[in-house]
Amino acid sequence: MEIPFEPGFSWTVLIDLSLLTLLMLCGLAMVRMRRLFGVAMLSGIYSLLSAAFFVVLDAVDVAFTEAAVGAGVSTVLVLSGMALTSKREQRVSSRRTILPLAIVVIVGAALVYATIDMPAIGDPNSPANAYVGQAYVERSPEDIGVPNIVTGVLASYRGYDTMGETLVVFTAGLACLLLLGSGSIRGGRKVTDPAPSEDEASPVGEAPAPARPLSDGPR
Amino acid sequence: MGMGHVILRVTIKLLFAPIVLFAFYVQFHGDYGPGGGFQAGVILAVAFVLYALGFGLEETKRAIPPRFLTFGMAFGVMIYVGTGFLTLFLGGNFLDYNVLDPDSHHNAGQHLGILMVEFGVGMAVASTMLQIFYLFAGREAEPSDDAW
Amino acid sequence: MVDVLDFVIARYNYWIVIVLMMTGLYIVFSRGNLVKSLIGLNLFQTSVFIFYISIGRITGGTAPILLEGHGDEHDAEGAADLHGATVGGEGASHAADAHAGAAHGAEAGLHPLGSGSADVAPGADLLASPSHVPVGDPPGVDVVEITRTVGDTIYSNPLPHVLILTAIVVGVATTAVGLAICVRIKEAYGTVEEDALEAMDNAAEYGLTEGQAEGAA
């Protein structure tokens, strides 16, 4: 079924564009900032902004998840991980940033060139919207009868997929348990330590010495 | 312990119950509005993270021991997979919820199946998220670099 | 000029997604701090989320949650068809009258069939077939009100929403694994800066002392 579509300006588009611009500014600020606490805060703001953006684009379930995960759990995790690792990143020599910048600019230009052929945003007849997504919307009231189509697709049509996702979350939790759980302390050994048998003889506390000239950034 | 802690703790005490209630609302209302197991699990975990931030990790670990969370992670996944095997034993395909209530004309089987599966997802996600937080937050108390 | 503006509006989302994606990639490439690299990876990931949701957007659509009464759509159509068949022989004006009764609810009470389907909104067939167009509008009947049907709602594509919803939760779980590895690296090496890690690895593997490593570098 062809749905008439006319691209163009509307107030929703204006909100959409301003949120996207804020997201972009947030991302660029994250590159420049070297205090990781600030970066973690910026990523929290970024998540909240993208949640607002998802609401504008009718993806309420995704917005809900992003607000709870991105602004809640993720920020706490990054902060606690940061507290255990480093608070501040070292200054990178400008010589080292030239090649990445060139690669990024070239790849970005190629991708922008590719968007000329992409279907317009909001086109109901684009390939992504016309076939299987449309079928889910049309058949879900009879097949499943749950008002929230997203829940219906998530748990019933794509139940097998979601089972895999749940297993991935479980496996990630298991991996964290193995890496940081009780017992991981005993297994750990510093690279600079001598063999475990002569552990007692090794002087304590001089371990980071070889890294001193490199790791001593401005604090 | 300054006044800041008192204000923080009173606020957390006020917020804790509504957050948990909201998590359960999101869990069981996911069929009708935005929500579902993933969101509810994260919100439930956030409630306990908030409690731990205000009252300390040990206090929270007394309320919900890490051993219980390890069990919850596995049990949530088992509920999900178990629903699949239940439909298999009832004569349908894996995760074909219609066989849970074959006589219904109002997709009652689908409703029941989705509720069970979402419950499993919620339990697995909540336990995993809180477990991960316990691991990261509890690490600092362990012997630090100099104590090796 | 308007064409150019339309073109830009229709692709602005893609361009921002590309900028964000490249920003994340640049952080991963150029920064030596492992935690910062993980945050860059997160940025890259989020840009893909925004891309998917942008693709699933339909102009004029609404969130993919069925509105009240959508499930009864087929019943409503059936009732309307039956109704049309019953009154079809009696002339167009009668049909229009009956539809008006349906739209206005049970207040008229003239036609039992019309008031029977009063709580649903017929009128899809009213527009579709010209014979049903009301010839002489009874006073007080708003035609526009009648033509608004329940089945007309456009919903955004739910499939990208489902994919991204699960990907967000999986993403935070895998980020936690990455951070856990960073914590272990910090405990083993005392730093999470790539340059320092490499120097220490060289020293441990090839037995270079401090001075030799510095001389080599």
Coordinates of C-alpha atoms in Angstrom, one line a residue:
Chain A
M1 CA 0.0 0.0 0.0
E2 CA 1.5 3.3 -1.1
I3 CA 1.2 6.0 1.5
P4 CA 1.5 9.5 0.2
F5 CA 4.6 11.2 1.4
E6 CA 5.8 14.8 1.1
P7 CA 9.1 15.7 2.7
G8 CA 9.5 19.1 4.1
F9 CA 9.6 21.3 7.1
S10 CA 7.5 20.9 10.2
W11 CA 7.9 21.7 13.8
T12 CA 8.8 18.2 14.7
V13 CA 11.6 18.4 12.2
L14 CA 12.9 21.6 13.9
I15 CA 13.0 19.8 17.3
D16 CA 14.7 16.9 15.6
L17 CA 17.3 19.0 14.0
S18 CA 18.2 21.0 17.1
L19 CA 18.5 17.9 19.3
L20 CA 20.8 16.3 16.7
T21 CA 22.9 19.4 16.6
L22 CA 23.2 19.3 20.4
L23 CA 24.2 15.7 20.2
M24 CA 26.9 16.5 17.8
L25 CA 28.3 19.3 19.9
C26 CA 28.2 16.9 22.9
G27 CA 30.2 14.3 21.0
L28 CA 32.8 16.9 19.9
A29 CA 33.2 18.1 23.4
M30 CA 33.9 14.5 24.5
V31 CA 36.8 14.4 22.1
R32 CA 38.4 17.5 23.5
M33 CA 37.9 16.9 27.2
R34 CA 40.7 15.1 29.0
R35 CA 39.3 14.8 32.5
L36 CA 37.5 11.5 32.4
F37 CA 35.0 12.6 35.0
G38 CA 33.8 15.3 32.6
V39 CA 33.7 12.8 29.8
A40 CA 31.5 10.5 31.9
M41 CA 29.1 13.4 32.7
L42 CA 29.0 14.4 29.1
S43 CA 28.1 10.9 28.0
G44 CA 25.3 11.0 30.5
I45 CA 24.0 14.2 29.0
Y46 CA 24.4 12.6 25.6
S47 CA 22.3 9.7 26.6
L48 CA 19.5 11.9 27.9
L49 CA 19.6 14.0 24.7
S50 CA 19.4 10.9 22.5
A51 CA 16.5 9.7 24.7
A52 CA 14.6 13.0 24.0
F53 CA 15.5 12.5 20.3
F54 CA 14.0 9.0 20.3
V55 CA 10.8 10.3 21.8
V56 CA 10.5 12.9 19.0
L57 CA 11.0 10.0 16.5
D58 CA 8.1 8.0 18.0
A59 CA 10.4 5.3 19.5
V60 CA 9.1 5.6 23.1
D61 CA 10.3 2.1 24.2
V62 CA 13.8 2.9 23.0
A63 CA 13.7 6.3 24.7
F64 CA 12.7 4.7 27.9
T65 CA 15.5 2.1 27.7
E66 CA 18.1 4.7 26.8
A67 CA 17.1 7.0 29.6
A68 CA 17.2 4.2 32.2
V69 CA 20.4 2.6 30.9
G70 CA 22.4 5.4 29.4
A71 CA 21.8 8.1 32.0
G72 CA 21.4 5.8 34.9
V73 CA 23.4 2.5 34.9
S74 CA 26.0 3.4 32.3
T75 CA 27.1 6.6 33.9
V76 CA 27.5 4.9 37.3
L77 CA 29.4 2.1 35.7
V78 CA 31.8 4.4 33.8
L79 CA 32.4 6.4 37.0
S80 CA 33.1 3.4 39.1
G81 CA 35.3 1.9 36.4
M82 CA 37.1 5.3 36.1
A83 CA 37.7 5.4 39.9
L84 CA 39.5 2.1 39.6
T85 CA 41.6 3.0 36.6
S86 CA 42.6 6.6 35.7
K87 CA 41.0 9.9 36.3
R88 CA 42.7 11.8 33.5
E89 CA 43.9 10.8 30.1
Q90 CA 47.4 11.7 29.0
R91 CA 48.0 14.4 26.4
V92 CA 48.3 13.0 23.0
S93 CA 51.0 14.4 20.7
S94 CA 49.5 16.2 17.8
R95 CA 51.7 14.2 15.5
R96 CA 49.8 11.1 16.5
T97 CA 46.4 12.5 15.7
I98 CA 47.1 13.4 12.0
L99 CA 46.7 10.0 10.5
P100 CA 43.5 9.1 12.5
L101 CA 42.0 12.5 11.5
A102 CA 42.8 11.9 7.8
I103 CA 41.3 8.4 7.9
V104 CA 38.2 9.7 9.7
V105 CA 37.7 12.6 7.3
I106 CA 38.0 10.3 4.2
V107 CA 35.7 7.6 5.5
G108 CA 33.2 10.3 6.6
A109 CA 33.2 12.0 3.2
A110 CA 32.6 8.6 1.5
L111 CA 29.7 7.9 3.8
V112 CA 28.2 11.4 3.2
Y113 CA 28.5 10.7 -0.5
A114 CA 26.6 7.5 0.0
T115 CA 23.7 9.2 1.7
I116 CA 22.7 11.0 -1.5
D117 CA 21.1 7.7 -2.7
M118 CA 19.5 6.9 0.7
P119 CA 15.7 7.2 1.0
A120 CA 14.5 10.4 2.7
I121 CA 14.0 10.3 6.5
G122 CA 10.3 9.6 7.2
D123 CA 9.5 8.0 3.8
P124 CA 6.8 5.3 4.5
N125 CA 7.6 3.6 1.2
S126 CA 11.4 3.1 1.8
P127 CA 12.6 -0.5 1.8
A128 CA 13.2 -0.5 5.5
N129 CA 9.6 0.5 6.3
A130 CA 7.6 -1.1 3.4
Y131 CA 7.9 -4.9 4.0
V132 CA 8.5 -6.7 7.2
G133 CA 7.9 -3.8 9.6
Q134 CA 4.6 -3.0 7.9
A135 CA 3.6 -6.6 8.1
Y136 CA 4.3 -6.7 11.9
V137 CA 2.0 -3.6 12.3
E138 CA -0.8 -5.1 10.2
R139 CA -0.8 -8.6 11.6
S140 CA 0.1 -8.0 15.2
P141 CA -3.5 -7.2 16.4
E142 CA -4.7 -10.6 15.2
D143 CA -1.6 -12.8 15.8
I144 CA -0.7 -11.5 19.2
G145 CA -3.4 -9.0 20.4
V146 CA -1.0 -7.0 22.6
P147 CA -1.5 -3.2 22.1
N148 CA 2.2 -2.5 22.3
I149 CA 3.5 -3.8 19.0
V150 CA 7.1 -3.5 20.1
T151 CA 6.5 -5.8 23.0
G152 CA 4.7 -8.2 20.7
V153 CA 7.5 -8.3 18.2
L154 CA 10.2 -8.5 20.9
A155 CA 8.7 -11.3 22.9
S156 CA 6.7 -13.3 20.4
Y157 CA 7.7 -12.7 16.7
R158 CA 11.3 -12.4 17.6
G159 CA 11.3 -14.4 20.8
Y160 CA 14.3 -16.5 19.7
D161 CA 16.3 -13.4 19.0
T162 CA 15.5 -11.9 22.4
M163 CA 16.5 -15.1 24.1
G164 CA 19.9 -14.7 22.5
E165 CA 20.1 -11.1 23.8
T166 CA 19.2 -12.2 27.3
L167 CA 21.9 -14.9 27.1
V168 CA 24.4 -12.3 26.0
V169 CA 23.5 -10.1 29.0
F170 CA 23.9 -13.2 31.3
T171 CA 27.2 -14.0 29.7
A172 CA 28.5 -10.5 30.2
G173 CA 27.5 -10.6 33.8
L174 CA 29.3 -14.0 34.1
A175 CA 32.5 -12.5 32.5
C176 CA 32.5 -9.6 34.9
L177 CA 32.1 -12.1 37.7
L178 CA 35.1 -14.0 36.5
L179 CA 37.2 -10.9 36.0
L180 CA 36.4 -9.0 39.2
G181 CA 34.6 -11.4 41.5
S182 CA 36.0 -13.0 44.6
G183 CA 39.0 -15.0 43.8
S184 CA 40.2 -12.8 41.0
I185 CA 42.5 -11.0 43.5
R186 CA 44.6 -14.1 44.2
G187 CA 45.0 -14.9 40.5
G188 CA 46.3 -11.5 39.6
R189 CA 50.0 -10.9 39.2
K190 CA 51.8 -7.8 38.1
V191 CA 53.8 -7.9 34.9
T192 CA 56.8 -6.4 36.6
D193 CA 56.8 -8.9 39.4
P194 CA 59.4 -11.6 39.3
A195 CA 58.4 -15.2 39.3
P196 CA 55.7 -16.1 41.9
S197 CA 58.1 -18.2 43.9
E198 CA 60.3 -15.4 44.9
D199 CA 57.5 -13.0 45.5
E200 CA 58.5 -12.3 49.1
A201 CA 61.9 -11.1 48.1
S202 CA 60.6 -8.5 45.6
P203 CA 60.5 -5.0 47.0
V204 CA 56.9 -3.8 47.3
G205 CA 55.8 -0.6 45.7
E206 CA 58.4 -0.1 43.0
A207 CA 56.2 -1.7 40.4
P208 CA 55.1 1.3 38.3
A209 CA 58.7 2.5 38.1
P210 CA 59.4 1.5 34.5
A211 CA 56.3 3.4 33.4
R212 CA 57.2 6.5 35.3
P213 CA 58.6 8.7 32.4
L214 CA 55.5 7.9 30.3
S215 CA 52.7 7.8 32.7
D216 CA 53.4 10.9 34.7
G217 CA 51.1 13.2 33.0
P218 CA 50.0 16.5 34.5
R219 CA 47.6 15.8 37.3
Chain B
M1 CA 28.9 12.6 58.7
G2 CA 27.6 16.0 57.6
M3 CA 24.2 17.4 56.8
G4 CA 24.6 16.5 53.2
H5 CA 24.5 12.8 54.0
V6 CA 21.3 13.3 56.0
I7 CA 19.5 15.1 53.1
L8 CA 20.8 12.5 50.7
R9 CA 19.6 9.6 52.8
V10 CA 16.2 11.0 53.5
T11 CA 15.7 11.7 49.8
I12 CA 16.8 8.2 48.9
K13 CA 14.5 6.7 51.5
L14 CA 11.6 8.7 50.0
L15 CA 12.5 7.7 46.4
F16 CA 13.3 4.1 46.9
A17 CA 9.8 2.6 47.2
P18 CA 8.3 4.6 44.3
I19 CA 11.2 3.5 42.0
V20 CA 10.7 -0.1 42.8
L21 CA 7.0 0.2 42.4
F22 CA 7.5 1.9 39.0
A23 CA 9.8 -0.9 38.0
F24 CA 7.1 -3.5 38.6
Y25 CA 4.5 -1.3 36.9
V26 CA 6.8 -1.1 33.8
Q27 CA 7.4 -4.9 34.0
F28 CA 3.8 -5.9 34.0
H29 CA 2.3 -3.0 32.0
G30 CA 4.7 -3.6 29.1
D31 CA 1.9 -5.1 27.0
Y32 CA -0.1 -2.0 27.1
G33 CA 2.4 0.9 27.1
P34 CA 6.1 1.5 26.7
G35 CA 8.0 -0.9 28.9
G36 CA 8.9 -4.5 29.3
G37 CA 11.5 -6.7 31.0
F38 CA 14.6 -4.9 29.8
Q39 CA 13.5 -1.5 31.1
A40 CA 12.0 -2.8 34.3
G41 CA 15.2 -4.8 35.1
V42 CA 17.4 -1.8 34.7
I43 CA 15.1 0.5 36.8
L44 CA 14.9 -2.1 39.6
A45 CA 18.7 -2.3 39.6
V46 CA 19.0 1.5 39.6
A47 CA 16.8 1.6 42.8
F48 CA 19.4 -0.6 44.6
V49 CA 22.3 1.3 43.1
L50 CA 20.8 4.5 44.5
Y51 CA 20.4 2.8 47.9
A52 CA 24.0 1.7 47.8
L53 CA 25.2 5.2 47.0
G54 CA 23.5 6.6 50.0
F55 CA 23.8 3.9 52.6
G56 CA 26.9 2.1 51.6
L57 CA 27.6 -1.1 49.7
E58 CA 27.8 -3.4 52.7
E59 CA 24.3 -2.4 53.8
T60 CA 22.9 -3.1 50.4
K61 CA 24.8 -6.4 50.2
R62 CA 23.1 -7.4 53.5
A63 CA 19.7 -6.7 51.9
I64 CA 20.5 -8.5 48.6
P65 CA 23.5 -10.8 48.9
P66 CA 25.6 -11.3 45.7
R67 CA 25.0 -15.0 45.9
F68 CA 21.3 -14.3 45.4
L69 CA 22.1 -12.2 42.4
T70 CA 24.2 -14.9 40.7
F71 CA 21.2 -17.2 41.2
G72 CA 18.8 -14.6 39.8
M73 CA 20.9 -14.1 36.7
A74 CA 20.7 -17.8 35.9
F75 CA 17.1 -18.2 37.0
G76 CA 15.9 -15.4 34.7
V77 CA 17.5 -17.0 31.7
M78 CA 16.1 -20.4 32.8
I79 CA 12.5 -18.9 32.9
Y80 CA 12.9 -17.7 29.4
V81 CA 14.4 -20.9 28.0
G82 CA 12.0 -22.9 30.2
T83 CA 9.0 -21.2 28.6
G84 CA 10.4 -22.3 25.2
F85 CA 10.7 -25.9 26.4
L86 CA 7.2 -25.8 28.0
T87 CA 5.7 -24.9 24.6
L88 CA 7.8 -27.6 23.1
F89 CA 6.4 -30.2 25.5
L90 CA 2.8 -29.0 25.0
G91 CA 3.1 -29.9 21.3
G92 CA 4.0 -26.6 19.7
N93 CA 7.1 -25.1 18.3
F94 CA 9.8 -23.5 20.5
L95 CA 8.4 -20.3 22.0
D96 CA 5.1 -20.7 20.2
Y97 CA 2.9 -19.3 23.0
N98 CA -0.5 -20.2 21.4
V99 CA -0.3 -23.7 22.7
L100 CA -0.3 -22.4 26.3
D101 CA -4.0 -21.7 25.9
P102 CA -5.2 -23.3 22.7
D103 CA -8.9 -22.8 23.2
S104 CA -8.8 -19.0 23.6
H105 CA -9.9 -16.7 20.8
H106 CA -8.4 -13.7 22.4
N107 CA -4.7 -14.7 22.2
A108 CA -4.6 -15.5 25.9
G109 CA -1.8 -17.9 25.2
Q110 CA 0.3 -15.1 23.6
H111 CA -0.4 -12.8 26.6
L112 CA 0.6 -15.5 29.1
G113 CA 3.7 -16.4 27.1
I114 CA 4.9 -12.8 26.7
L115 CA 4.3 -12.2 30.5
M116 CA 6.4 -15.2 31.4
V117 CA 9.2 -14.4 29.0
E118 CA 9.3 -10.7 30.0
F119 CA 9.5 -11.8 33.7
G120 CA 12.5 -13.9 32.9
V121 CA 14.2 -11.0 31.0
G122 CA 13.5 -8.6 33.8
M123 CA 14.9 -10.9 36.5
A124 CA 18.0 -11.7 34.4
V125 CA 18.7 -8.0 33.5
A126 CA 18.1 -6.7 37.1
S127 CA 20.4 -9.3 38.6
T128 CA 23.1 -8.8 36.1
M129 CA 23.1 -5.0 36.3
L130 CA 23.2 -5.1 40.1
Q131 CA 25.8 -7.8 40.1
I132 CA 28.0 -5.8 37.8
F133 CA 27.6 -2.7 40.0
Y134 CA 28.5 -4.7 43.1
L135 CA 31.7 -6.0 41.4
F136 CA 32.9 -2.5 40.3
A137 CA 31.9 -0.8 43.6
G138 CA 33.3 -3.5 45.8
R139 CA 36.6 -3.5 44.1
E140 CA 37.9 -0.4 45.8
A141 CA 37.7 -1.9 49.2
E142 CA 40.1 -4.7 48.1
P143 CA 43.9 -4.3 48.6
S144 CA 45.1 -1.5 46.3
D145 CA 48.2 -1.3 44.2
D146 CA 50.6 -0.6 47.1
A147 CA 49.4 -3.5 49.2
W148 CA 50.6 -6.2 46.8
Chain C
M1 CA 15.9 26.7 -3.1
V2 CA 13.0 24.9 -1.5
D3 CA 14.2 21.7 -3.1
V4 CA 17.6 22.1 -1.6
L5 CA 16.1 22.7 1.8
D6 CA 13.9 19.6 1.5
F7 CA 17.0 17.6 0.4
V8 CA 18.9 18.7 3.5
I9 CA 16.1 18.1 5.9
A10 CA 15.6 14.6 4.5
R11 CA 19.2 13.7 5.0
Y12 CA 20.3 15.8 8.0
N13 CA 19.9 12.8 10.4
Y14 CA 22.3 10.7 8.3
W15 CA 24.9 13.4 8.3
I16 CA 24.8 13.8 12.0
V17 CA 25.0 10.1 12.5
I18 CA 28.1 10.1 10.3
V19 CA 29.7 12.9 12.3
L20 CA 29.0 11.1 15.5
M21 CA 30.2 7.8 14.2
M22 CA 33.4 9.4 12.9
T23 CA 33.9 11.2 16.3
G24 CA 33.7 7.8 18.1
L25 CA 36.1 6.2 15.6
Y26 CA 38.5 9.1 16.0
I27 CA 38.5 8.7 19.8
V28 CA 39.2 5.0 19.4
F29 CA 42.1 5.6 16.9
S30 CA 43.8 8.6 18.4
R31 CA 43.5 8.3 22.2
G32 CA 45.8 6.0 24.2
N33 CA 43.7 5.8 27.3
L34 CA 41.7 2.6 27.3
V35 CA 38.7 4.0 29.3
K36 CA 38.5 6.9 26.9
S37 CA 38.6 4.5 24.0
L38 CA 35.7 2.5 25.5
I39 CA 33.7 5.8 25.7
G40 CA 34.5 6.4 22.0
L41 CA 33.2 2.9 21.2
N42 CA 30.0 3.8 23.1
L43 CA 29.7 6.9 21.0
F44 CA 30.0 4.9 17.8
Q45 CA 27.4 2.5 19.1
T46 CA 24.9 5.2 19.9
S47 CA 25.3 6.7 16.5
V48 CA 24.2 3.4 15.0
F49 CA 21.1 3.4 17.3
I50 CA 20.2 6.9 16.1
F51 CA 20.7 5.7 12.5
Y52 CA 18.3 2.8 12.9
I53 CA 15.6 4.8 14.7
S54 CA 15.9 7.5 12.0
I55 CA 15.3 4.9 9.3
G56 CA 12.2 3.5 11.1
R57 CA 10.6 6.9 11.3
I58 CA 7.5 7.6 9.2
T59 CA 6.3 11.1 8.7
G60 CA 2.9 11.7 10.3
G61 CA 3.2 8.4 12.1
T62 CA 2.8 7.7 15.8
A63 CA 4.4 5.5 18.3
P64 CA 3.8 1.8 17.5
I65 CA 1.3 1.3 20.3
L66 CA -2.2 0.4 19.0
L67 CA -4.8 3.1 19.8
E68 CA -8.0 2.3 21.7
G69 CA -10.4 0.2 19.6
H70 CA -8.0 -0.6 16.8
G71 CA -8.5 -4.3 17.6
D72 CA -12.2 -4.0 16.9
E73 CA -11.6 -2.5 13.5
H74 CA -12.7 -5.6 11.6
D75 CA -15.9 -5.9 13.7
A76 CA -16.6 -2.3 12.9
E77 CA -16.2 -2.8 9.2
G78 CA -18.4 -5.9 9.3
A79 CA -21.1 -4.0 11.0
A80 CA -20.9 -1.1 8.6
D81 CA -21.1 -3.5 5.6
L82 CA -24.1 -5.3 7.0
H83 CA -25.7 -1.9 7.7
G84 CA -25.0 -0.7 4.2
A85 CA -26.5 -3.8 2.7
T86 CA -29.7 -3.5 4.7
V87 CA -30.4 0.0 3.9
G88 CA -29.0 0.0 0.4
G89 CA -32.3 -0.6 -1.4
E90 CA -34.0 2.3 0.3
G91 CA -32.1 5.1 -1.3
A92 CA -29.0 7.1 -0.7
S93 CA -30.6 9.7 1.5
H94 CA -31.8 7.1 3.9
A95 CA -28.2 5.7 4.0
A96 CA -26.8 9.1 4.8
D97 CA -29.4 9.5 7.5
A98 CA -28.5 6.2 9.0
H99 CA -24.8 7.1 9.0
A100 CA -25.5 10.4 10.6
G101 CA -27.4 8.5 13.3
A102 CA -24.3 6.3 13.7
A103 CA -22.0 9.2 14.0
H104 CA -24.2 11.0 16.5
G105 CA -24.6 8.1 18.8
A106 CA -27.8 6.7 20.1
E107 CA -29.4 10.0 20.6
A108 CA -31.4 9.8 17.4
G109 CA -32.8 6.3 18.1
L110 CA -34.6 6.3 14.8
H111 CA -32.8 3.3 13.2
P112 CA -32.0 0.4 15.5
L113 CA -29.2 -0.8 13.2
G114 CA -27.6 2.6 13.1
S115 CA -27.6 3.0 16.8
G116 CA -26.4 -0.6 17.1
S117 CA -23.1 0.4 15.5
A118 CA -23.0 3.8 17.1
D119 CA -20.0 3.2 19.3
V120 CA -17.8 2.2 16.4
A121 CA -17.0 4.6 13.6
P122 CA -18.1 3.5 10.2
G123 CA -17.5 5.7 7.2
A124 CA -14.6 4.1 5.4
D125 CA -17.2 2.8 2.8
L126 CA -18.9 6.2 3.0
L127 CA -16.0 7.8 1.4
A128 CA -15.0 5.0 -0.9
S129 CA -18.3 4.5 -2.8
P130 CA -19.8 7.7 -4.3
S131 CA -23.4 6.3 -4.0
H132 CA -23.1 6.7 -0.3
V133 CA -22.2 10.3 -0.3
P134 CA -24.9 12.1 1.6
V135 CA -27.0 14.1 -0.9
G136 CA -29.0 16.3 1.5
D137 CA -27.1 16.7 4.8
P138 CA -29.5 16.6 7.7
P139 CA -29.0 19.8 9.7
G140 CA -26.2 19.6 12.3
V141 CA -24.3 16.7 10.7
D142 CA -20.5 17.2 10.4
V143 CA -19.3 15.2 7.4
V144 CA -15.6 15.6 8.4
E145 CA -16.3 14.0 11.7
I146 CA -17.8 11.0 10.1
T147 CA -14.8 10.4 7.7
R148 CA -12.3 10.1 10.5
T149 CA -11.8 6.3 10.9
V150 CA -9.9 4.2 13.4
G151 CA -8.0 2.3 10.8
D152 CA -6.3 5.3 9.4
T153 CA -3.6 5.6 12.0
I154 CA 0.0 5.3 10.6
Y155 CA 2.4 3.7 13.0
S156 CA 6.2 4.0 12.9
N157 CA 8.1 0.9 12.0
P158 CA 8.4 -1.2 15.2
L159 CA 11.2 -3.5 14.0
P160 CA 14.1 -1.0 14.4
H161 CA 12.8 -0.2 17.9
V162 CA 12.9 -3.8 18.9
L163 CA 16.4 -4.3 17.6
I164 CA 17.8 -1.2 19.2
L165 CA 16.0 -1.7 22.5
T166 CA 17.8 -5.0 23.1
A167 CA 21.0 -3.6 21.7
I168 CA 21.1 -0.8 24.3
V169 CA 21.0 -3.2 27.2
V170 CA 23.4 -5.6 25.6
G171 CA 25.7 -2.6 24.9
V172 CA 25.9 -1.6 28.5
A173 CA 26.6 -5.1 29.6
T174 CA 29.5 -5.5 27.1
T175 CA 30.8 -2.1 28.1
A176 CA 30.9 -3.4 31.7
V177 CA 33.0 -6.3 30.5
G178 CA 35.4 -3.9 28.7
L179 CA 35.7 -1.8 31.9
A180 CA 36.4 -4.9 34.0
I181 CA 39.2 -5.8 31.7
C182 CA 40.6 -2.3 32.0
V183 CA 40.4 -2.6 35.8
R184 CA 42.4 -5.8 35.6
I185 CA 45.0 -4.2 33.3
K186 CA 45.3 -1.3 35.7
E187 CA 45.9 -3.8 38.6
A188 CA 48.5 -5.8 36.6
Y189 CA 50.4 -2.9 35.0
G190 CA 49.6 0.1 37.1
T191 CA 48.4 2.2 34.1
V192 CA 45.8 2.1 31.3
E193 CA 47.7 4.2 28.8
E194 CA 48.6 2.2 25.7
D195 CA 52.1 3.6 25.3
A196 CA 53.1 2.8 28.8
L197 CA 51.6 -0.7 28.5
E198 CA 53.6 -1.4 25.4
A199 CA 56.8 -0.2 27.0
M200 CA 56.2 -2.4 30.0
D201 CA 55.4 -5.4 27.8
N202 CA 58.6 -4.9 25.9
A203 CA 60.6 -4.7 29.1
A204 CA 58.9 -7.9 30.5
E205 CA 59.3 -9.9 27.3
Y206 CA 62.7 -9.0 26.0
G207 CA 64.3 -8.2 29.3
L208 CA 65.1 -4.6 28.4
T209 CA 66.0 -2.6 31.5
E210 CA 64.7 0.8 32.1
G211 CA 67.6 2.6 30.5
Q212 CA 67.7 0.3 27.4
A213 CA 64.0 0.7 26.8
E214 CA 64.4 4.5 26.9
G215 CA 67.4 4.3 24.7
A216 CA 65.5 2.2 22.2
A217 CA 62.6 4.6 22.2

